[in-house]
Amino acid sequence: MKQYLQNKEHKTVILILLTLLFLVVTPITVFHPLAGNLPLTVILPIIVLASLNLVFFEKLKLSTLIITRILILLPVLGIWMSGETFAKIILPFMAVNVFEATMVDFKRGKKYNAMVGLGLIVTLVLMTSTWHTEGNFYTNYAVTESGEVAFAATWIWALVYTFWNWFFVAVEFKPGVAFLHLGILATPVILGLVYGPEYWMVMRAYSLTFGGGVIQIYNKDYFETYFTGTKWEAFVTSMLEDKKQLIFMIINLLALASMYFLV
């Protein structure tokens, strides 16, 4: 088994298996805040945070994710805040989450991707949140004037975020981690296709906490060493070229701007 896992040619199979794991774990943590969320996206990440020597951004990102996963337990347990109050703070937390990465992009000179990050933050004003008392979970979506889900606008934001986040990961981490994030980022998109686009953001929060905050960080050396290859590294390098990043920035910002005509 060890030899199989360390064979770089098997990384695609392993990625598929990990994605299937994320697809199973994520809805469990979303729809079962005590039985699923507490052990898998609160306790395990805290153990990782406390036991490993993480770099600054890993500590910052994981801490932010853990805080929101803990806060959701308060309305579930009937402590301090209602579910409706919790739902109101989710989008500001998402803005902080995107802003953290955007500032890192600017610092690293990745201005094109950073501009997309700012665009994501600005268009969050078109989004709203709903708390679902039956199940104790929340959904987020671009909202029409009549208060309905703006499906096209919601998907635009989700897909732009997906590309933006992958580019950030490809710069911040080694190519093997960027390969893993193909599965982490695909998970909420697939689940959004199953449940509806309004579920994408909550699925993203939990898939990132478990997939990135637990699986990736705890096994970082493995993913950095064996989850890569010459062709994949060449692809990542090519995608991060300034000319391509400029094109992606223009496409993504135009897509975000179109949301104002779809709500």
Coordinates of C-alpha atoms in Angstrom, one line a residue:
M1 CA 0.0 0.0 0.0
K2 CA 2.8 2.4 0.9
Q3 CA 4.5 1.9 -2.5
Y4 CA 1.1 2.4 -4.3
L5 CA 0.5 5.7 -2.4
Q6 CA 4.1 6.9 -3.2
N7 CA 3.8 6.2 -6.9
K8 CA 3.1 9.6 -8.5
E9 CA 1.3 7.9 -11.4
H10 CA -1.5 6.8 -9.0
K11 CA -2.2 10.4 -7.8
T12 CA -5.3 10.7 -10.0
V13 CA -6.9 7.6 -8.6
I14 CA -6.1 8.8 -5.1
L15 CA -7.5 12.2 -5.8
I16 CA -10.8 10.6 -7.0
L17 CA -11.0 8.6 -3.8
L18 CA -10.3 11.6 -1.7
T19 CA -13.0 13.6 -3.6
L20 CA -15.5 10.8 -2.9
L21 CA -14.5 11.1 0.8
F22 CA -15.1 14.8 0.7
L23 CA -18.5 14.3 -1.1
V24 CA -19.6 12.0 1.7
V25 CA -18.2 13.9 4.7
T26 CA -19.3 17.4 3.6
P27 CA -23.1 16.9 3.7
I28 CA -22.7 15.0 7.0
T29 CA -21.0 18.0 8.6
V30 CA -23.5 20.4 7.1
F31 CA -26.7 18.7 8.0
H32 CA -25.5 17.2 11.3
P33 CA -23.9 20.1 13.2
L34 CA -23.4 18.1 16.4
A35 CA -22.8 14.6 15.2
G36 CA -20.9 15.6 12.1
N37 CA -19.6 19.1 12.4
L38 CA -18.4 18.9 16.0
P39 CA -16.0 15.9 15.6
L40 CA -15.0 16.4 11.9
T41 CA -14.7 20.1 11.4
V42 CA -14.2 21.4 15.0
I43 CA -12.3 18.9 17.1
L44 CA -10.1 17.4 14.3
P45 CA -9.0 20.9 13.0
I46 CA -8.3 22.0 16.6
I47 CA -6.1 19.0 17.1
V48 CA -4.2 19.8 13.9
L49 CA -3.8 23.4 14.8
A50 CA -2.5 22.6 18.3
S51 CA -0.3 19.7 17.4
L52 CA 1.5 20.8 14.2
N53 CA 3.9 23.5 13.4
L54 CA 1.9 25.5 10.8
V55 CA 3.0 28.4 8.7
F56 CA 1.3 31.8 9.5
F57 CA -1.3 31.6 6.7
E58 CA -2.3 28.0 7.6
K59 CA -2.8 29.1 11.2
L60 CA -4.8 32.2 10.2
K61 CA -7.0 30.3 7.7
L62 CA -7.7 27.3 9.9
S63 CA -8.5 29.5 12.9
T64 CA -11.0 31.5 10.9
L65 CA -12.7 28.3 9.7
I66 CA -12.8 26.8 13.2
I67 CA -14.4 29.9 14.6
T68 CA -17.3 29.7 12.2
R69 CA -17.8 26.0 12.8
I70 CA -17.8 26.6 16.5
L71 CA -20.2 29.6 16.2
I72 CA -22.8 27.5 14.4
L73 CA -23.0 25.3 17.5
L74 CA -24.4 28.3 19.5
P75 CA -27.8 28.6 17.8
V76 CA -28.0 24.8 17.5
L77 CA -27.6 24.5 21.3
G78 CA -29.8 27.6 21.9
I79 CA -26.9 29.6 23.4
W80 CA -26.4 33.4 23.0
M81 CA -27.5 33.8 19.4
S82 CA -30.3 32.7 17.1
G83 CA -29.8 30.9 13.8
E84 CA -31.0 34.1 12.0
T85 CA -28.3 36.1 13.7
F86 CA -25.7 33.5 12.9
A87 CA -26.8 33.6 9.2
K88 CA -26.2 37.3 9.1
I89 CA -22.5 37.0 10.1
I90 CA -21.6 34.3 7.6
L91 CA -21.2 36.7 4.6
P92 CA -19.0 39.1 6.6
F93 CA -16.9 36.0 7.5
M94 CA -16.7 35.0 3.9
A95 CA -15.5 38.6 3.0
V96 CA -12.8 38.3 5.7
N97 CA -11.8 34.9 4.3
V98 CA -11.4 36.2 0.8
F99 CA -9.7 39.4 2.0
E100 CA -7.0 37.4 3.8
A101 CA -6.1 35.6 0.6
T102 CA -6.4 38.7 -1.5
M103 CA -3.9 40.6 0.7
V104 CA -1.5 37.7 0.4
D105 CA -1.9 37.8 -3.5
F106 CA -1.1 41.5 -3.5
K107 CA 1.9 40.9 -1.3
R108 CA 3.2 38.2 -3.7
G109 CA 2.7 40.5 -6.7
K110 CA -0.2 38.5 -8.1
K111 CA -2.3 41.6 -8.7
Y112 CA -4.6 40.1 -11.4
N113 CA -5.9 37.4 -9.0
A114 CA -6.0 39.9 -6.2
M115 CA -8.3 42.1 -8.3
V116 CA -10.7 39.2 -8.7
G117 CA -10.6 38.7 -5.0
L118 CA -11.7 42.3 -4.5
G119 CA -14.4 41.8 -7.1
L120 CA -15.7 38.8 -5.1
I121 CA -15.8 40.9 -1.9
V122 CA -17.7 43.7 -3.6
T123 CA -20.3 41.4 -5.2
L124 CA -21.1 39.8 -1.8
V125 CA -23.5 42.7 -1.3
L126 CA -25.8 40.9 -3.8
M127 CA -25.9 37.9 -1.6
T128 CA -28.1 37.0 1.3
S129 CA -28.3 34.2 3.9
T130 CA -31.1 32.0 5.1
W131 CA -31.1 29.9 8.3
H132 CA -33.0 26.6 8.1
T133 CA -34.4 25.8 11.5
E134 CA -35.3 22.3 10.5
G135 CA -31.8 20.9 10.2
N136 CA -29.9 23.8 11.7
F137 CA -27.9 24.9 8.7
Y138 CA -27.7 27.9 6.5
T139 CA -27.7 28.7 2.8
N140 CA -26.2 31.7 0.9
Y141 CA -27.2 32.9 -2.5
A142 CA -27.5 35.9 -4.8
V143 CA -31.0 37.2 -4.2
T144 CA -33.6 38.7 -6.7
E145 CA -35.7 41.8 -5.8
S146 CA -38.5 39.4 -4.9
G147 CA -36.3 37.5 -2.5
E148 CA -35.8 34.4 -4.6
V149 CA -32.6 32.6 -5.4
A150 CA -30.9 34.2 -8.4
F151 CA -29.6 30.9 -9.8
A152 CA -27.3 32.2 -12.6
A153 CA -25.8 35.0 -10.4
T154 CA -25.2 32.5 -7.6
W155 CA -23.4 30.1 -9.9
I156 CA -21.3 32.9 -11.4
W157 CA -20.0 33.9 -8.0
A158 CA -19.4 30.3 -7.0
L159 CA -17.4 29.5 -10.2
V160 CA -15.4 32.7 -10.2
Y161 CA -14.5 32.0 -6.5
T162 CA -13.5 28.4 -7.5
F163 CA -11.0 29.7 -10.2
W164 CA -9.8 32.5 -8.0
N165 CA -9.2 30.2 -5.0
W166 CA -7.4 27.6 -7.1
F167 CA -5.0 30.2 -8.5
F168 CA -4.3 31.4 -5.0
V169 CA -3.5 27.9 -3.8
A170 CA -1.3 27.3 -6.9
V171 CA 0.8 30.3 -5.9
E172 CA 0.8 29.9 -2.1
F173 CA 1.5 26.2 -2.0
K174 CA 3.4 23.6 -4.0
P175 CA 1.8 21.9 -7.1
G176 CA 0.9 18.8 -5.2
V177 CA -1.4 20.7 -2.9
A178 CA -2.9 22.5 -5.9
F179 CA -3.7 19.1 -7.3
L180 CA -5.4 18.1 -4.1
H181 CA -7.5 21.3 -4.2
L182 CA -9.0 20.1 -7.5
G183 CA -11.0 17.7 -5.4
I184 CA -11.6 20.0 -2.5
L185 CA -12.9 22.7 -4.9
A186 CA -14.9 20.3 -7.0
T187 CA -16.8 19.0 -4.0
P188 CA -19.1 22.0 -3.3
V189 CA -19.7 22.4 -7.1
I190 CA -20.9 18.8 -7.4
L191 CA -23.0 19.1 -4.2
G192 CA -24.4 22.4 -5.5
L193 CA -25.5 20.6 -8.6
V194 CA -27.2 18.1 -6.4
Y195 CA -28.8 20.3 -3.8
G196 CA -28.9 23.7 -5.6
P197 CA -26.5 26.6 -6.0
E198 CA -27.6 28.2 -2.7
Y199 CA -25.9 25.2 -0.9
W200 CA -22.6 25.8 -2.6
M201 CA -21.2 28.3 -0.1
V202 CA -22.0 26.2 3.0
M203 CA -20.7 23.1 1.3
R204 CA -17.5 25.0 0.4
A205 CA -16.9 26.1 4.0
Y206 CA -17.1 22.5 5.3
S207 CA -15.2 20.9 2.5
L208 CA -12.4 23.4 3.0
T209 CA -12.3 22.9 6.7
F210 CA -12.1 19.1 6.5
G211 CA -10.3 18.7 3.1
G212 CA -7.9 21.6 3.5
G213 CA -7.8 22.1 7.3
V214 CA -7.5 18.4 8.2
I215 CA -6.5 16.2 5.3
Q216 CA -4.2 18.7 3.5
I217 CA -2.4 20.2 6.5
Y218 CA -2.0 16.9 8.4
N219 CA -0.6 15.2 5.3
K220 CA 1.1 18.2 3.7
D221 CA 4.5 16.5 3.2
Y222 CA 2.8 13.6 1.4
F223 CA 0.9 15.8 -1.0
E224 CA 3.8 18.1 -1.7
T225 CA 6.1 15.1 -2.5
Y226 CA 3.9 12.6 -4.2
F227 CA 0.8 14.5 -5.5
T228 CA 2.7 16.1 -8.4
G229 CA 4.6 15.3 -11.5
T230 CA 6.5 17.0 -14.4
K231 CA 3.5 17.5 -16.6
W232 CA 1.3 18.8 -13.8
E233 CA 4.0 21.2 -12.6
A234 CA 4.4 22.5 -16.2
F235 CA 0.6 23.0 -16.4
V236 CA 0.5 24.9 -13.1
T237 CA 3.4 27.2 -14.2
S238 CA 1.7 27.8 -17.5
M239 CA -1.6 28.8 -15.8
L240 CA 0.2 31.3 -13.6
E241 CA 1.8 33.2 -16.4
D242 CA 0.9 36.9 -16.3
K243 CA -0.8 36.9 -19.8
K244 CA -3.1 34.1 -18.8
Q245 CA -3.8 35.6 -15.4
L246 CA -4.7 38.9 -17.1
I247 CA -7.2 37.0 -19.4
F248 CA -8.7 35.2 -16.4
M249 CA -9.0 38.4 -14.5
I250 CA -10.9 40.1 -17.3
I251 CA -13.2 37.2 -17.8
N252 CA -13.9 36.8 -14.1
L253 CA -14.5 40.5 -13.4
L254 CA -16.9 40.7 -16.4
A255 CA -18.7 37.7 -15.1
L256 CA -19.0 39.2 -11.6
A257 CA -20.2 42.5 -13.2
S258 CA -22.9 40.6 -15.0
M259 CA -24.4 39.5 -11.6
Y260 CA -25.9 43.0 -11.3
F261 CA -28.1 42.4 -14.3
L262 CA -29.2 38.9 -13.1
V263 CA -30.6 39.8 -9.7

